[in-house]
């Protein structure tokens, strides 16, 4: 099979397209013929070696954690899937979705939504699970609570806005002026210009009592300032940026530094949300598998609206 790999840590230009053996699924696994694979920042961060202090990886290193495709073969103990099923899944790091086949535990996999394409399905798993596990599983977001979601037009933020809206929450978010109508269409009640240095002050003026939950999926100063919009006892969930214990204590906040985990049952719930019209996939930019380095550079620039998806087949 064809696969995109790193033979050593490096920039996106270090990626290579090589031939590898097709994996054989264990008894609890399924073999998936991958049609599309989603690109996430964690993919190029692993490739650059940013995680090597936490975990050492073997080379050639396959990355890619989002995928959608068709079941090719099922292990002897797998009963929920059959060859030919259209599925989507998120893989644990470092991944392996930037290849023509992958063997994955059946517990990571769910049937893809019926109402969207496999290309759109590939944009969903990791970001949707991140939002689900942040807002619902950990923060316990409830109806009529106020949630501040940073970067509502991005691949993660756009899903977080919709999941929070479907939960009945009042959604506040940031984006550029050109994306304002887009995030409002997703269900954001109040939208703030991310370039405004006084976003926190604006929110406090609009909501003097503060918000119940902050979902911080961006790096930098606004993450730190966002503690200031939490009400006493609120919850701040961080993705990719470490919590700040002193600020949490100062604001009597509960911090959650989320590490998303693959979960086929939650993906099934997310698939139902899509088919019920409660969740739209992100806007998708499609590139081919051999354009993976270009996709990584686009992701690094940080101004992609929605998600980048690689066409594997």
GROMACS .gro file of C-alpha atoms in nm:
model
  313
    1UNK     CA    1   0.000   0.000   0.000
    2UNK     CA    2   0.101   0.365  -0.044
    3UNK     CA    3   0.163   0.563   0.274
    4UNK     CA    4   0.295   0.906   0.372
    5UNK     CA    5   0.567   0.876   0.639
    6UNK     CA    6   0.844   1.053   0.820
    7UNK     CA    7   1.177   0.868   0.806
    8UNK     CA    8   1.311   1.116   1.060
    9UNK     CA    9   1.169   1.413   1.249
   10UNK     CA   10   1.153   1.728   1.044
   11UNK     CA   11   0.945   1.989   0.864
   12UNK     CA   12   0.660   1.893   0.629
   13UNK     CA   13   0.908   1.868   0.342
   14UNK     CA   14   1.058   1.563   0.518
   15UNK     CA   15   0.742   1.361   0.439
   16UNK     CA   16   0.783   1.079   0.189
   17UNK     CA   17   0.538   0.864  -0.008
   18UNK     CA   18   0.649   0.501   0.021
   19UNK     CA   19   0.523   0.145  -0.023
   20UNK     CA   20   0.440  -0.050   0.294
   21UNK     CA   21   0.276  -0.386   0.365
   22UNK     CA   22  -0.101  -0.390   0.416
   23UNK     CA   23  -0.161  -0.448   0.790
   24UNK     CA   24  -0.339  -0.761   0.913
   25UNK     CA   25  -0.621  -0.698   1.164
   26UNK     CA   26  -0.626  -0.880   1.499
   27UNK     CA   27  -0.938  -1.060   1.616
   28UNK     CA   28  -1.082  -0.742   1.772
   29UNK     CA   29  -0.985  -0.516   1.480
   30UNK     CA   30  -1.115  -0.416   1.140
   31UNK     CA   31  -0.915  -0.348   0.826
   32UNK     CA   32  -1.030  -0.021   0.668
   33UNK     CA   33  -0.966   0.079   0.309
   34UNK     CA   34  -0.917   0.453   0.360
   35UNK     CA   35  -1.088   0.694   0.122
   36UNK     CA   36  -1.008   1.025   0.295
   37UNK     CA   37  -0.796   1.134   0.590
   38UNK     CA   38  -0.837   1.454   0.791
   39UNK     CA   39  -0.543   1.680   0.876
   40UNK     CA   40  -0.497   1.807   1.232
   41UNK     CA   41  -0.219   2.020   1.386
   42UNK     CA   42  -0.114   1.728   1.605
   43UNK     CA   43  -0.002   1.545   1.289
   44UNK     CA   44   0.274   1.790   1.195
   45UNK     CA   45   0.362   1.856   1.560
   46UNK     CA   46   0.441   1.486   1.603
   47UNK     CA   47   0.637   1.491   1.277
   48UNK     CA   48   0.848   1.784   1.397
   49UNK     CA   49   0.940   1.588   1.709
   50UNK     CA   50   0.755   1.805   1.958
   51UNK     CA   51   0.620   1.498   2.139
   52UNK     CA   52   0.941   1.294   2.155
   53UNK     CA   53   1.009   1.398   2.514
   54UNK     CA   54   0.677   1.239   2.608
   55UNK     CA   55   0.691   0.937   2.379
   56UNK     CA   56   0.952   0.796   2.143
   57UNK     CA   57   0.823   0.687   1.802
   58UNK     CA   58   0.964   0.431   1.562
   59UNK     CA   59   1.046   0.514   1.201
   60UNK     CA   60   0.913   0.511   0.937
   61UNK     CA   61   0.652   0.710   1.128
   62UNK     CA   62   0.293   0.711   1.004
   63UNK     CA   63   0.075   0.998   1.120
   64UNK     CA   64  -0.286   1.102   1.062
   65UNK     CA   65  -0.560   1.047   1.318
   66UNK     CA   66  -0.881   1.112   1.120
   67UNK     CA   67  -1.016   0.881   0.853
   68UNK     CA   68  -1.321   0.768   0.662
   69UNK     CA   69  -1.342   0.466   0.437
   70UNK     CA   70  -1.486   0.120   0.380
   71UNK     CA   71  -1.445  -0.196   0.588
   72UNK     CA   72  -1.230  -0.443   0.395
   73UNK     CA   73  -1.208  -0.721   0.655
   74UNK     CA   74  -1.323  -0.785   1.014
   75UNK     CA   75  -1.149  -0.980   1.290
   76UNK     CA   76  -1.302  -1.302   1.421
   77UNK     CA   77  -1.448  -1.137   1.732
   78UNK     CA   78  -1.595  -0.831   1.559
   79UNK     CA   79  -1.975  -0.840   1.532
   80UNK     CA   80  -2.079  -0.475   1.477
   81UNK     CA   81  -1.927  -0.436   1.130
   82UNK     CA   82  -1.919  -0.620   0.801
   83UNK     CA   83  -1.708  -0.579   0.488
   84UNK     CA   84  -1.849  -0.298   0.278
   85UNK     CA   85  -1.966  -0.082   0.570
   86UNK     CA   86  -1.881   0.288   0.532
   87UNK     CA   87  -1.711   0.399   0.854
   88UNK     CA   88  -1.518   0.680   1.017
   89UNK     CA   89  -1.276   0.676   1.309
   90UNK     CA   90  -1.020   0.865   1.512
   91UNK     CA   91  -0.693   0.685   1.582
   92UNK     CA   92  -0.468   0.729   1.886
   93UNK     CA   93  -0.140   0.910   1.829
   94UNK     CA   94   0.066   0.905   1.619
   95UNK     CA   95  -0.211   0.769   1.395
   96UNK     CA   96  -0.170   0.599   1.059
   97UNK     CA   97  -0.452   0.741   0.846
   98UNK     CA   98  -0.227   0.883   0.573
   99UNK     CA   99  -0.216   0.544   0.403
  100UNK     CA  100  -0.436   0.327   0.184
  101UNK     CA  101  -0.523   0.082   0.465
  102UNK     CA  102  -0.526   0.077   0.843
  103UNK     CA  103  -0.608  -0.190   1.101
  104UNK     CA  104  -0.790  -0.041   1.400
  105UNK     CA  105  -0.975  -0.173   1.706
  106UNK     CA  106  -1.346  -0.198   1.629
  107UNK     CA  107  -1.414   0.003   1.947
  108UNK     CA  108  -1.261   0.310   1.778
  109UNK     CA  109  -1.486   0.287   1.474
  110UNK     CA  110  -1.844   0.395   1.392
  111UNK     CA  111  -2.062   0.380   1.085
  112UNK     CA  112  -2.026   0.701   0.889
  113UNK     CA  113  -2.323   0.939   0.868
  114UNK     CA  114  -2.559   0.853   0.583
  115UNK     CA  115  -2.631   1.210   0.479
  116UNK     CA  116  -2.278   1.332   0.403
  117UNK     CA  117  -1.988   1.214   0.189
  118UNK     CA  118  -1.688   1.016   0.314
  119UNK     CA  119  -1.480   1.326   0.244
  120UNK     CA  120  -1.692   1.526   0.487
  121UNK     CA  121  -1.698   1.236   0.734
  122UNK     CA  122  -1.317   1.235   0.743
  123UNK     CA  123  -1.321   1.595   0.869
  124UNK     CA  124  -1.514   1.504   1.183
  125UNK     CA  125  -1.378   1.233   1.415
  126UNK     CA  126  -1.095   1.389   1.615
  127UNK     CA  127  -1.242   1.739   1.640
  128UNK     CA  128  -1.594   1.614   1.713
  129UNK     CA  129  -1.466   1.383   1.987
  130UNK     CA  130  -1.257   1.669   2.125
  131UNK     CA  131  -1.566   1.888   2.150
  132UNK     CA  132  -1.787   1.610   2.287
  133UNK     CA  133  -1.537   1.504   2.553
  134UNK     CA  134  -1.461   1.865   2.646
  135UNK     CA  135  -1.809   2.013   2.664
  136UNK     CA  136  -2.033   1.720   2.752
  137UNK     CA  137  -1.825   1.446   2.914
  138UNK     CA  138  -1.595   1.670   3.121
  139UNK     CA  139  -1.748   2.017   3.155
  140UNK     CA  140  -2.103   1.882   3.187
  141UNK     CA  141  -2.244   2.166   2.977
  142UNK     CA  142  -2.618   2.203   3.040
  143UNK     CA  143  -2.913   2.386   2.887
  144UNK     CA  144  -2.913   2.765   2.931
  145UNK     CA  145  -2.552   2.773   3.053
  146UNK     CA  146  -2.319   3.022   2.887
  147UNK     CA  147  -2.010   2.891   2.708
  148UNK     CA  148  -1.727   3.093   2.554
  149UNK     CA  149  -1.568   2.904   2.263
  150UNK     CA  150  -1.248   3.051   2.125
  151UNK     CA  151  -1.207   3.054   1.745
  152UNK     CA  152  -1.557   2.955   1.639
  153UNK     CA  153  -1.486   2.940   1.265
  154UNK     CA  154  -1.207   2.683   1.286
  155UNK     CA  155  -1.232   2.309   1.241
  156UNK     CA  156  -1.267   2.247   1.615
  157UNK     CA  157  -1.451   2.564   1.712
  158UNK     CA  158  -1.719   2.528   1.444
  159UNK     CA  159  -1.817   2.187   1.580
  160UNK     CA  160  -1.799   2.306   1.941
  161UNK     CA  161  -2.044   2.585   1.861
  162UNK     CA  162  -2.292   2.338   1.713
  163UNK     CA  163  -2.260   2.078   1.987
  164UNK     CA  164  -2.307   2.346   2.253
  165UNK     CA  165  -2.608   2.488   2.065
  166UNK     CA  166  -2.764   2.142   2.039
  167UNK     CA  167  -2.712   2.109   2.414
  168UNK     CA  168  -2.923   2.423   2.460
  169UNK     CA  169  -2.635   2.642   2.577
  170UNK     CA  170  -2.586   3.013   2.505
  171UNK     CA  171  -2.279   3.027   2.280
  172UNK     CA  172  -2.025   3.310   2.270
  173UNK     CA  173  -1.729   3.290   2.033
  174UNK     CA  174  -1.452   3.476   1.851
  175UNK     CA  175  -1.369   3.493   1.480
  176UNK     CA  176  -1.265   3.738   1.210
  177UNK     CA  177  -1.531   3.978   1.078
  178UNK     CA  178  -1.549   3.787   0.747
  179UNK     CA  179  -1.656   3.470   0.932
  180UNK     CA  180  -1.915   3.633   1.155
  181UNK     CA  181  -2.218   3.531   0.949
  182UNK     CA  182  -2.083   3.176   0.924
  183UNK     CA  183  -2.049   3.122   1.300
  184UNK     CA  184  -2.386   3.288   1.362
  185UNK     CA  185  -2.539   3.038   1.120
  186UNK     CA  186  -2.389   2.758   1.332
  187UNK     CA  187  -2.568   2.884   1.641
  188UNK     CA  188  -2.343   3.142   1.808
  189UNK     CA  189  -2.547   3.396   2.007
  190UNK     CA  190  -2.269   3.654   2.046
  191UNK     CA  191  -1.967   3.689   1.819
  192UNK     CA  192  -1.657   3.894   1.904
  193UNK     CA  193  -1.371   4.004   1.679
  194UNK     CA  194  -1.071   3.791   1.771
  195UNK     CA  195  -0.836   4.081   1.690
  196UNK     CA  196  -0.997   4.303   1.953
  197UNK     CA  197  -0.763   4.330   2.253
  198UNK     CA  198  -1.061   4.389   2.484
  199UNK     CA  199  -1.268   4.079   2.405
  200UNK     CA  200  -1.275   3.982   2.771
  201UNK     CA  201  -1.394   4.330   2.868
  202UNK     CA  202  -1.668   4.316   2.605
  203UNK     CA  203  -1.791   3.981   2.733
  204UNK     CA  204  -1.792   4.105   3.090
  205UNK     CA  205  -1.994   4.408   2.989
  206UNK     CA  206  -2.244   4.187   2.802
  207UNK     CA  207  -2.251   3.918   3.071
  208UNK     CA  208  -2.152   4.076   3.406
  209UNK     CA  209  -2.193   3.748   3.595
  210UNK     CA  210  -1.948   3.569   3.366
  211UNK     CA  211  -1.983   3.241   3.176
  212UNK     CA  212  -2.011   2.884   3.300
  213UNK     CA  213  -1.763   2.719   3.062
  214UNK     CA  214  -1.468   2.832   2.853
  215UNK     CA  215  -1.343   2.606   2.574
  216UNK     CA  216  -0.993   2.723   2.481
  217UNK     CA  217  -0.859   2.564   2.164
  218UNK     CA  218  -0.613   2.837   2.065
  219UNK     CA  219  -0.268   2.935   2.181
  220UNK     CA  220  -0.148   3.266   2.312
  221UNK     CA  221  -0.275   3.564   2.508
  222UNK     CA  222  -0.649   3.518   2.467
  223UNK     CA  223  -0.625   3.176   2.631
  224UNK     CA  224  -0.476   3.339   2.942
  225UNK     CA  225  -0.723   3.629   2.939
  226UNK     CA  226  -1.020   3.394   2.906
  227UNK     CA  227  -0.997   3.299   3.272
  228UNK     CA  228  -1.131   3.647   3.335
  229UNK     CA  229  -1.471   3.573   3.181
  230UNK     CA  230  -1.546   3.269   3.402
  231UNK     CA  231  -1.795   3.297   3.682
  232UNK     CA  232  -1.685   3.166   4.021
  233UNK     CA  233  -1.675   2.790   4.007
  234UNK     CA  234  -1.674   2.781   3.627
  235UNK     CA  235  -1.493   2.527   3.410
  236UNK     CA  236  -1.213   2.594   3.163
  237UNK     CA  237  -1.121   2.317   2.919
  238UNK     CA  238  -0.791   2.359   2.735
  239UNK     CA  239  -0.672   2.196   2.414
  240UNK     CA  240  -0.304   2.228   2.326
  241UNK     CA  241  -0.232   2.498   2.583
  242UNK     CA  242  -0.152   2.402   2.943
  243UNK     CA  243  -0.379   2.521   3.222
  244UNK     CA  244  -0.260   2.806   3.444
  245UNK     CA  245  -0.319   2.688   3.803
  246UNK     CA  246  -0.262   3.029   3.962
  247UNK     CA  247  -0.530   3.189   3.744
  248UNK     CA  248  -0.765   2.897   3.802
  249UNK     CA  249  -0.727   2.934   4.177
  250UNK     CA  250  -0.769   3.311   4.154
  251UNK     CA  251  -1.098   3.263   3.967
  252UNK     CA  252  -1.211   2.960   4.168
  253UNK     CA  253  -1.223   2.770   3.839
  254UNK     CA  254  -1.195   2.401   3.758
  255UNK     CA  255  -0.941   2.326   3.486
  256UNK     CA  256  -0.945   2.035   3.244
  257UNK     CA  257  -0.643   1.975   3.021
  258UNK     CA  258  -0.810   1.742   2.772
  259UNK     CA  259  -0.636   1.457   2.594
  260UNK     CA  260  -0.891   1.322   2.349
  261UNK     CA  261  -0.934   0.945   2.327
  262UNK     CA  262  -1.081   0.736   2.041
  263UNK     CA  263  -1.438   0.630   2.114
  264UNK     CA  264  -1.665   0.456   1.865
  265UNK     CA  265  -1.976   0.489   2.083
  266UNK     CA  266  -1.940   0.867   2.101
  267UNK     CA  267  -1.876   0.880   1.726
  268UNK     CA  268  -2.202   0.692   1.678
  269UNK     CA  269  -2.382   0.967   1.873
  270UNK     CA  270  -2.206   1.227   1.660
  271UNK     CA  271  -2.310   1.041   1.343
  272UNK     CA  272  -2.673   1.052   1.462
  273UNK     CA  273  -2.641   1.429   1.522
  274UNK     CA  274  -2.526   1.475   1.163
  275UNK     CA  275  -2.809   1.266   1.020
  276UNK     CA  276  -3.063   1.446   1.241
  277UNK     CA  277  -2.950   1.784   1.110
  278UNK     CA  278  -2.800   1.900   1.440
  279UNK     CA  279  -2.437   1.897   1.326
  280UNK     CA  280  -2.283   2.012   0.999
  281UNK     CA  281  -1.929   1.906   0.910
  282UNK     CA  282  -1.668   2.179   0.879
  283UNK     CA  283  -1.598   2.345   0.547
  284UNK     CA  284  -1.357   2.108   0.371
  285UNK     CA  285  -1.047   2.190   0.167
  286UNK     CA  286  -0.947   1.882  -0.034
  287UNK     CA  287  -0.591   1.794  -0.135
  288UNK     CA  288  -0.439   1.469  -0.259
  289UNK     CA  289  -0.232   1.236  -0.041
  290UNK     CA  290   0.090   1.338  -0.216
  291UNK     CA  291   0.013   1.702  -0.126
  292UNK     CA  292   0.042   1.625   0.245
  293UNK     CA  293   0.336   1.864   0.295
  294UNK     CA  294   0.132   2.147   0.141
  295UNK     CA  295  -0.160   2.057   0.372
  296UNK     CA  296   0.068   2.072   0.675
  297UNK     CA  297   0.200   2.414   0.574
  298UNK     CA  298  -0.155   2.541   0.535
  299UNK     CA  299  -0.241   2.405   0.880
  300UNK     CA  300   0.068   2.571   1.029
  301UNK     CA  301  -0.039   2.908   0.891
  302UNK     CA  302  -0.346   2.882   1.114
  303UNK     CA  303  -0.595   3.053   0.886
  304UNK     CA  304  -0.772   2.755   0.733
  305UNK     CA  305  -1.150   2.782   0.756
  306UNK     CA  306  -1.281   2.440   0.856
  307UNK     CA  307  -1.068   2.133   0.786
  308UNK     CA  308  -0.815   2.008   0.533
  309UNK     CA  309  -0.885   1.656   0.406
  310UNK     CA  310  -0.649   1.437   0.202
  311UNK     CA  311  -0.793   1.226  -0.077
  312UNK     CA  312  -0.631   0.884  -0.034
  313UNK     CA  313  -0.823   0.710  -0.315
   0.00000   0.00000   0.00000
